[in-house]
Amino acid sequence: MKNIVITGANRGLGYELAAEAAARGYQVWAGVRGPGSSAEKLLSLAEQYPEQVHVLPLDVTDESSVRYAFGKLAARIDSLDIVINSAAILLGRDQKLEGLEMELVEQSFQTNLYGPMLVMKHALPLLKKGSDQAIINVSSEAGSMAGAYGGDYGYALSKSALNMFTAQLRKQFSPLGYAVYAVHPGWIRTDMGGEKAPGDAGESAAGILDLAERKQGDADGAFFVNQRGEPMKL
């Protein structure tokens, strides 16, 4: 079985990615921030797939936690094939620039950008030993400079920076055969997307895994794509 790490796997898109990966036969290492995180659905999934789904304590905002998680992982597996950075936060949605709380912007960057950077820093030794490797950073159309709007400052700016980090990863690792994408998952029904969202998180998760498995994507070399592998404007 191939090994996949998914951050933020206890809810929303992260959970759906874990469920889809398990159904496809992966060994799923499901990253969860800590004991205070709501993880009932994920624990039920682990009971459904006891030999495949493993809950991995992994706080992407804490390098000690990330280092420890991948150290424990290295003691259990020889290689890693796919990393999906799904953990993200959306804070201060209603704040105008003149009333912007900068600590919320900083927290957004800590999770949405620095988190994936820390994960990749500590995942690479295992990932380099895998096969058909893929790195997927869950981004957002909010991170598109072409579609910039006045609002969601912390979220939009951190996702735009995540796109740049993905471009750097792609430049470094695609020549080695890695699939590397920043993916807009669509407006989907999750805690973040809300109940009025038209998209289904499970369908989005299936599309993202298809990208990781090279079943779609790479249209004109685009790395910022939607869940169907279609290029997005940067």
PDB file of C-alpha atoms in Angstrom:
ATOM      1  CA  MET A   1       0.000   0.000   0.000  1.00  0.00           C
ATOM      2  CA  LYS A   2       1.108   3.540  -0.688  1.00  0.00           C
ATOM      3  CA  ASN A   3       1.413   5.977   2.210  1.00  0.00           C
ATOM      4  CA  ILE A   4      -0.348   9.329   2.278  1.00  0.00           C
ATOM      5  CA  VAL A   5      -0.243  12.109   4.876  1.00  0.00           C
ATOM      6  CA  ILE A   6      -3.231  14.444   5.067  1.00  0.00           C
ATOM      7  CA  THR A   7      -3.217  17.402   7.455  1.00  0.00           C
ATOM      8  CA  GLY A   8      -6.414  18.741   8.985  1.00  0.00           C
ATOM      9  CA  ALA A   9      -7.982  15.318   8.455  1.00  0.00           C
ATOM     10  CA  ASN A  10     -10.465  15.435  11.294  1.00  0.00           C
ATOM     11  CA  ARG A  11     -13.116  17.484   9.488  1.00  0.00           C
ATOM     12  CA  GLY A  12     -14.276  19.088   6.259  1.00  0.00           C
ATOM     13  CA  LEU A  13     -12.262  18.478   3.128  1.00  0.00           C
ATOM     14  CA  GLY A  14      -9.421  16.899   5.104  1.00  0.00           C
ATOM     15  CA  TYR A  15     -11.749  14.210   6.440  1.00  0.00           C
ATOM     16  CA  GLU A  16     -13.214  13.567   2.984  1.00  0.00           C
ATOM     17  CA  LEU A  17      -9.691  13.206   1.587  1.00  0.00           C
ATOM     18  CA  ALA A  18      -8.877  10.667   4.285  1.00  0.00           C
ATOM     19  CA  ALA A  19     -12.074   8.727   3.571  1.00  0.00           C
ATOM     20  CA  GLU A  20     -11.474   8.724  -0.189  1.00  0.00           C
ATOM     21  CA  ALA A  21      -7.834   7.697   0.233  1.00  0.00           C
ATOM     22  CA  ALA A  22      -8.813   4.829   2.517  1.00  0.00           C
ATOM     23  CA  ALA A  23     -11.419   3.646   0.009  1.00  0.00           C
ATOM     24  CA  ARG A  24      -8.714   3.656  -2.671  1.00  0.00           C
ATOM     25  CA  GLY A  25      -6.497   1.402  -0.592  1.00  0.00           C
ATOM     26  CA  TYR A  26      -3.942   3.851   0.831  1.00  0.00           C
ATOM     27  CA  GLN A  27      -2.277   3.709   4.205  1.00  0.00           C
ATOM     28  CA  VAL A  28      -3.674   6.988   5.517  1.00  0.00           C
ATOM     29  CA  TRP A  29      -1.782   8.997   8.106  1.00  0.00           C
ATOM     30  CA  ALA A  30      -4.437  11.452   9.185  1.00  0.00           C
ATOM     31  CA  GLY A  31      -2.998  14.561  10.795  1.00  0.00           C
ATOM     32  CA  VAL A  32      -4.988  16.047  13.679  1.00  0.00           C
ATOM     33  CA  ARG A  33      -3.928  19.128  15.611  1.00  0.00           C
ATOM     34  CA  GLY A  34      -4.301  17.729  19.103  1.00  0.00           C
ATOM     35  CA  PRO A  35      -6.484  16.189  21.823  1.00  0.00           C
ATOM     36  CA  GLY A  36      -8.822  19.195  21.770  1.00  0.00           C
ATOM     37  CA  SER A  37      -9.720  18.687  18.115  1.00  0.00           C
ATOM     38  CA  SER A  38     -13.088  17.218  17.248  1.00  0.00           C
ATOM     39  CA  ALA A  39     -12.276  13.907  15.575  1.00  0.00           C
ATOM     40  CA  GLU A  40     -15.310  11.654  16.045  1.00  0.00           C
ATOM     41  CA  LYS A  41     -15.833  11.064  12.315  1.00  0.00           C
ATOM     42  CA  LEU A  42     -12.154  10.344  11.788  1.00  0.00           C
ATOM     43  CA  LEU A  43     -12.085   7.870  14.676  1.00  0.00           C
ATOM     44  CA  SER A  44     -15.104   6.113  13.158  1.00  0.00           C
ATOM     45  CA  LEU A  45     -13.239   5.975   9.843  1.00  0.00           C
ATOM     46  CA  ALA A  46     -10.264   4.437  11.626  1.00  0.00           C
ATOM     47  CA  GLU A  47     -12.585   1.791  13.079  1.00  0.00           C
ATOM     48  CA  GLN A  48     -13.934   1.098   9.586  1.00  0.00           C
ATOM     49  CA  TYR A  49     -10.400   0.773   8.175  1.00  0.00           C
ATOM     50  CA  PRO A  50      -8.363  -0.396  11.188  1.00  0.00           C
ATOM     51  CA  GLU A  51      -5.400  -1.543   9.097  1.00  0.00           C
ATOM     52  CA  GLN A  52      -5.305   1.595   6.924  1.00  0.00           C
ATOM     53  CA  VAL A  53      -6.318   4.753   8.783  1.00  0.00           C
ATOM     54  CA  HIS A  54      -3.956   5.988  11.475  1.00  0.00           C
ATOM     55  CA  VAL A  55      -4.560   9.160  13.474  1.00  0.00           C
ATOM     56  CA  LEU A  56      -1.361  11.202  13.596  1.00  0.00           C
ATOM     57  CA  PRO A  57      -1.083  14.020  16.191  1.00  0.00           C
ATOM     58  CA  LEU A  58       0.202  16.871  14.052  1.00  0.00           C
ATOM     59  CA  ASP A  59      -0.107  20.572  14.877  1.00  0.00           C
ATOM     60  CA  VAL A  60       1.106  22.348  11.765  1.00  0.00           C
ATOM     61  CA  THR A  61       1.674  25.582  13.716  1.00  0.00           C
ATOM     62  CA  ASP A  62       4.209  23.948  16.026  1.00  0.00           C
ATOM     63  CA  GLU A  63       7.489  22.734  14.523  1.00  0.00           C
ATOM     64  CA  SER A  64       8.176  20.503  17.518  1.00  0.00           C
ATOM     65  CA  SER A  65       4.871  18.740  16.872  1.00  0.00           C
ATOM     66  CA  VAL A  66       5.607  18.382  13.148  1.00  0.00           C
ATOM     67  CA  ARG A  67       9.135  17.107  13.792  1.00  0.00           C
ATOM     68  CA  TYR A  68       7.894  14.590  16.358  1.00  0.00           C
ATOM     69  CA  ALA A  69       5.077  13.371  14.084  1.00  0.00           C
ATOM     70  CA  PHE A  70       7.385  12.649  11.166  1.00  0.00           C
ATOM     71  CA  GLY A  71       9.957  11.092  13.483  1.00  0.00           C
ATOM     72  CA  LYS A  72       7.300   8.670  14.717  1.00  0.00           C
ATOM     73  CA  LEU A  73       6.186   8.084  11.134  1.00  0.00           C
ATOM     74  CA  ALA A  74       9.729   7.285  10.017  1.00  0.00           C
ATOM     75  CA  ALA A  75       9.863   4.595  12.679  1.00  0.00           C
ATOM     76  CA  ARG A  76       6.776   2.914  11.191  1.00  0.00           C
ATOM     77  CA  ILE A  77       7.136   3.283   7.423  1.00  0.00           C
ATOM     78  CA  ASP A  78      10.023   3.236   4.978  1.00  0.00           C
ATOM     79  CA  SER A  79       8.679   5.790   2.515  1.00  0.00           C
ATOM     80  CA  LEU A  80       5.926   8.312   1.869  1.00  0.00           C
ATOM     81  CA  ASP A  81       4.206   8.797  -1.472  1.00  0.00           C
ATOM     82  CA  ILE A  82       1.743  11.685  -1.146  1.00  0.00           C
ATOM     83  CA  VAL A  83       1.414  14.713   1.119  1.00  0.00           C
ATOM     84  CA  ILE A  84      -1.779  16.775   1.077  1.00  0.00           C
ATOM     85  CA  ASN A  85      -1.649  19.993   3.073  1.00  0.00           C
ATOM     86  CA  SER A  86      -5.325  20.554   3.833  1.00  0.00           C
ATOM     87  CA  ALA A  87      -5.236  22.177   7.293  1.00  0.00           C
ATOM     88  CA  ALA A  88      -6.333  25.816   7.068  1.00  0.00           C
ATOM     89  CA  ILE A  89      -8.147  28.554   8.964  1.00  0.00           C
ATOM     90  CA  LEU A  90     -10.362  31.447   7.893  1.00  0.00           C
ATOM     91  CA  LEU A  91     -10.412  34.303  10.389  1.00  0.00           C
ATOM     92  CA  GLY A  92     -11.715  37.882  10.468  1.00  0.00           C
ATOM     93  CA  ARG A  93     -14.019  37.531   7.466  1.00  0.00           C
ATOM     94  CA  ASP A  94     -16.042  40.659   8.225  1.00  0.00           C
ATOM     95  CA  GLN A  95     -13.110  42.905   9.092  1.00  0.00           C
ATOM     96  CA  LYS A  96     -12.424  45.975   6.972  1.00  0.00           C
ATOM     97  CA  LEU A  97      -8.847  47.105   6.469  1.00  0.00           C
ATOM     98  CA  GLU A  98      -9.184  50.028   8.870  1.00  0.00           C
ATOM     99  CA  GLY A  99     -10.267  47.676  11.661  1.00  0.00           C
ATOM    100  CA  LEU A 100      -8.076  44.719  10.751  1.00  0.00           C
ATOM    101  CA  GLU A 101      -6.714  42.735  13.688  1.00  0.00           C
ATOM    102  CA  MET A 102      -3.180  41.925  12.627  1.00  0.00           C
ATOM    103  CA  GLU A 103      -2.886  39.034  15.039  1.00  0.00           C
ATOM    104  CA  LEU A 104      -5.564  37.255  12.996  1.00  0.00           C
ATOM    105  CA  VAL A 105      -3.514  37.826   9.848  1.00  0.00           C
ATOM    106  CA  GLU A 106      -0.471  36.395  11.599  1.00  0.00           C
ATOM    107  CA  GLN A 107      -2.442  33.347  12.746  1.00  0.00           C
ATOM    108  CA  SER A 108      -3.658  32.825   9.178  1.00  0.00           C
ATOM    109  CA  PHE A 109      -0.109  32.786   7.848  1.00  0.00           C
ATOM    110  CA  GLN A 110       0.990  30.495  10.682  1.00  0.00           C
ATOM    111  CA  THR A 111      -1.497  27.815   9.651  1.00  0.00           C
ATOM    112  CA  ASN A 112      -2.077  28.395   5.940  1.00  0.00           C
ATOM    113  CA  LEU A 113       1.502  29.059   4.805  1.00  0.00           C
ATOM    114  CA  TYR A 114       4.031  28.237   7.500  1.00  0.00           C
ATOM    115  CA  GLY A 115       2.172  25.018   8.312  1.00  0.00           C
ATOM    116  CA  PRO A 116       2.628  23.504   4.837  1.00  0.00           C
ATOM    117  CA  MET A 117       6.226  24.746   4.817  1.00  0.00           C
ATOM    118  CA  LEU A 118       6.961  22.944   8.086  1.00  0.00           C
ATOM    119  CA  VAL A 119       5.202  19.797   6.931  1.00  0.00           C
ATOM    120  CA  MET A 120       7.206  19.680   3.718  1.00  0.00           C
ATOM    121  CA  LYS A 121      10.456  20.411   5.548  1.00  0.00           C
ATOM    122  CA  HIS A 122      10.025  17.344   7.742  1.00  0.00           C
ATOM    123  CA  ALA A 123       8.210  15.119   5.208  1.00  0.00           C
ATOM    124  CA  LEU A 124      10.846  15.335   2.487  1.00  0.00           C
ATOM    125  CA  PRO A 125      13.246  12.666   3.809  1.00  0.00           C
ATOM    126  CA  LEU A 126      10.427  10.085   3.655  1.00  0.00           C
ATOM    127  CA  LEU A 127       8.866  11.482   0.496  1.00  0.00           C
ATOM    128  CA  LYS A 128      12.133  11.226  -1.411  1.00  0.00           C
ATOM    129  CA  LYS A 129      12.070   7.461  -0.799  1.00  0.00           C
ATOM    130  CA  GLY A 130       8.546   7.019  -2.174  1.00  0.00           C
ATOM    131  CA  SER A 131       7.302   6.377  -5.699  1.00  0.00           C
ATOM    132  CA  ASP A 132       5.064   8.474  -7.958  1.00  0.00           C
ATOM    133  CA  GLN A 133       5.308  11.200  -5.342  1.00  0.00           C
ATOM    134  CA  ALA A 134       2.781  13.991  -5.145  1.00  0.00           C
ATOM    135  CA  ILE A 135       2.566  17.224  -3.151  1.00  0.00           C
ATOM    136  CA  ILE A 136      -0.859  18.859  -3.010  1.00  0.00           C
ATOM    137  CA  ASN A 137      -1.399  22.173  -1.246  1.00  0.00           C
ATOM    138  CA  VAL A 138      -5.079  23.006  -0.801  1.00  0.00           C
ATOM    139  CA  SER A 139      -5.305  26.635  -1.847  1.00  0.00           C
ATOM    140  CA  SER A 140      -8.242  28.854  -2.843  1.00  0.00           C
ATOM    141  CA  GLU A 141      -9.447  31.154  -5.576  1.00  0.00           C
ATOM    142  CA  ALA A 142      -9.116  33.804  -2.862  1.00  0.00           C
ATOM    143  CA  GLY A 143      -5.355  33.510  -3.368  1.00  0.00           C
ATOM    144  CA  SER A 144      -5.591  34.544  -7.014  1.00  0.00           C
ATOM    145  CA  MET A 145      -4.127  37.994  -7.657  1.00  0.00           C
ATOM    146  CA  ALA A 146      -6.125  38.141 -10.889  1.00  0.00           C
ATOM    147  CA  GLY A 147      -9.304  37.841  -8.826  1.00  0.00           C
ATOM    148  CA  ALA A 148      -8.253  40.029  -5.894  1.00  0.00           C
ATOM    149  CA  TYR A 149     -10.996  41.659  -3.857  1.00  0.00           C
ATOM    150  CA  GLY A 150     -11.064  43.879  -0.778  1.00  0.00           C
ATOM    151  CA  GLY A 151     -11.502  41.514   2.128  1.00  0.00           C
ATOM    152  CA  ASP A 152     -10.483  38.221   3.752  1.00  0.00           C
ATOM    153  CA  TYR A 153      -7.021  39.726   4.101  1.00  0.00           C
ATOM    154  CA  GLY A 154      -5.362  37.063   6.207  1.00  0.00           C
ATOM    155  CA  TYR A 155      -6.881  34.184   4.296  1.00  0.00           C
ATOM    156  CA  ALA A 156      -6.397  35.593   0.797  1.00  0.00           C
ATOM    157  CA  LEU A 157      -2.835  36.769   1.358  1.00  0.00           C
ATOM    158  CA  SER A 158      -1.762  33.523   3.014  1.00  0.00           C
ATOM    159  CA  LYS A 159      -3.262  31.453   0.186  1.00  0.00           C
ATOM    160  CA  SER A 160      -1.568  33.665  -2.411  1.00  0.00           C
ATOM    161  CA  ALA A 161       1.725  33.054  -0.618  1.00  0.00           C
ATOM    162  CA  LEU A 162       0.931  29.327  -0.534  1.00  0.00           C
ATOM    163  CA  ASN A 163       0.604  29.437  -4.321  1.00  0.00           C
ATOM    164  CA  MET A 164       4.102  30.921  -4.518  1.00  0.00           C
ATOM    165  CA  PHE A 165       5.463  28.219  -2.215  1.00  0.00           C
ATOM    166  CA  THR A 166       3.833  25.620  -4.458  1.00  0.00           C
ATOM    167  CA  ALA A 167       5.488  27.178  -7.502  1.00  0.00           C
ATOM    168  CA  GLN A 168       8.830  26.842  -5.739  1.00  0.00           C
ATOM    169  CA  LEU A 169       8.154  23.214  -4.876  1.00  0.00           C
ATOM    170  CA  ARG A 170       7.093  22.472  -8.444  1.00  0.00           C
ATOM    171  CA  LYS A 171      10.243  24.090  -9.842  1.00  0.00           C
ATOM    172  CA  GLN A 172      12.383  21.947  -7.547  1.00  0.00           C
ATOM    173  CA  PHE A 173      10.567  18.615  -7.660  1.00  0.00           C
ATOM    174  CA  SER A 174       8.627  18.271 -10.911  1.00  0.00           C
ATOM    175  CA  PRO A 175      11.883  17.558 -12.821  1.00  0.00           C
ATOM    176  CA  LEU A 176      12.233  14.558 -10.484  1.00  0.00           C
ATOM    177  CA  GLY A 177       8.805  13.283 -11.456  1.00  0.00           C
ATOM    178  CA  TYR A 178       6.720  14.671  -8.587  1.00  0.00           C
ATOM    179  CA  ALA A 179       3.171  15.878  -9.197  1.00  0.00           C
ATOM    180  CA  VAL A 180       2.939  19.281  -7.474  1.00  0.00           C
ATOM    181  CA  TYR A 181      -0.239  21.367  -7.334  1.00  0.00           C
ATOM    182  CA  ALA A 182      -1.965  24.177  -5.496  1.00  0.00           C
ATOM    183  CA  VAL A 183      -5.640  23.265  -5.722  1.00  0.00           C
ATOM    184  CA  HIS A 184      -8.760  25.385  -5.385  1.00  0.00           C
ATOM    185  CA  PRO A 185     -11.220  22.761  -4.102  1.00  0.00           C
ATOM    186  CA  GLY A 186     -14.287  24.726  -5.146  1.00  0.00           C
ATOM    187  CA  TRP A 187     -16.905  26.300  -2.921  1.00  0.00           C
ATOM    188  CA  ILE A 188     -17.860  23.197  -1.000  1.00  0.00           C
ATOM    189  CA  ARG A 189     -20.110  22.355   1.925  1.00  0.00           C
ATOM    190  CA  THR A 190     -17.805  22.268   4.956  1.00  0.00           C
ATOM    191  CA  ASP A 191     -17.560  24.205   8.223  1.00  0.00           C
ATOM    192  CA  MET A 192     -15.538  26.788   6.311  1.00  0.00           C
ATOM    193  CA  GLY A 193     -17.598  26.809   3.122  1.00  0.00           C
ATOM    194  CA  GLY A 194     -20.978  26.787   4.841  1.00  0.00           C
ATOM    195  CA  GLU A 195     -24.189  24.891   4.149  1.00  0.00           C
ATOM    196  CA  LYS A 196     -25.151  27.071   1.164  1.00  0.00           C
ATOM    197  CA  ALA A 197     -22.078  26.063  -0.844  1.00  0.00           C
ATOM    198  CA  PRO A 198     -23.010  24.288  -4.092  1.00  0.00           C
ATOM    199  CA  GLY A 199     -20.101  21.834  -4.144  1.00  0.00           C
ATOM    200  CA  ASP A 200     -19.762  18.453  -2.468  1.00  0.00           C
ATOM    201  CA  ALA A 201     -16.617  17.946  -0.374  1.00  0.00           C
ATOM    202  CA  GLY A 202     -16.445  14.251  -1.218  1.00  0.00           C
ATOM    203  CA  GLU A 203     -16.469  14.922  -4.954  1.00  0.00           C
ATOM    204  CA  SER A 204     -13.781  17.566  -4.493  1.00  0.00           C
ATOM    205  CA  ALA A 205     -11.656  15.112  -2.500  1.00  0.00           C
ATOM    206  CA  ALA A 206     -11.955  12.536  -5.289  1.00  0.00           C
ATOM    207  CA  GLY A 207     -10.784  15.109  -7.831  1.00  0.00           C
ATOM    208  CA  ILE A 208      -7.816  16.117  -5.695  1.00  0.00           C
ATOM    209  CA  LEU A 209      -6.717  12.495  -5.326  1.00  0.00           C
ATOM    210  CA  ASP A 210      -7.080  12.065  -9.085  1.00  0.00           C
ATOM    211  CA  LEU A 211      -4.575  14.915  -9.424  1.00  0.00           C
ATOM    212  CA  ALA A 212      -2.194  13.197  -7.018  1.00  0.00           C
ATOM    213  CA  GLU A 213      -2.574   9.978  -8.998  1.00  0.00           C
ATOM    214  CA  ARG A 214      -2.005  11.806 -12.315  1.00  0.00           C
ATOM    215  CA  LYS A 215      -5.437  10.912 -13.643  1.00  0.00           C
ATOM    216  CA  GLN A 216      -6.001  14.572 -14.487  1.00  0.00           C
ATOM    217  CA  GLY A 217      -4.146  17.881 -14.439  1.00  0.00           C
ATOM    218  CA  ASP A 218      -0.968  19.203 -16.053  1.00  0.00           C
ATOM    219  CA  ALA A 219      -2.909  21.191 -18.649  1.00  0.00           C
ATOM    220  CA  ASP A 220      -0.244  23.395 -20.242  1.00  0.00           C
ATOM    221  CA  GLY A 221       1.921  22.828 -17.177  1.00  0.00           C
ATOM    222  CA  ALA A 222      -0.459  24.710 -14.867  1.00  0.00           C
ATOM    223  CA  PHE A 223       0.182  24.161 -11.167  1.00  0.00           C
ATOM    224  CA  PHE A 224      -2.669  26.313  -9.745  1.00  0.00           C
ATOM    225  CA  VAL A 225      -5.782  24.347 -10.679  1.00  0.00           C
ATOM    226  CA  ASN A 226      -9.268  23.565  -9.486  1.00  0.00           C
ATOM    227  CA  GLN A 227     -10.431  20.188  -8.217  1.00  0.00           C
ATOM    228  CA  ARG A 228     -11.021  19.037 -11.794  1.00  0.00           C
ATOM    229  CA  GLY A 229      -7.467  19.846 -12.823  1.00  0.00           C
ATOM    230  CA  GLU A 230      -8.490  22.934 -14.806  1.00  0.00           C
ATOM    231  CA  PRO A 231      -6.041  25.887 -14.690  1.00  0.00           C
ATOM    232  CA  MET A 232      -6.849  28.810 -12.404  1.00  0.00           C
ATOM    233  CA  LYS A 233      -5.683  32.371 -12.977  1.00  0.00           C
ATOM    234  CA  LEU A 234      -2.827  33.395 -10.700  1.00  0.00           C
TER     235      LEU A 234
END
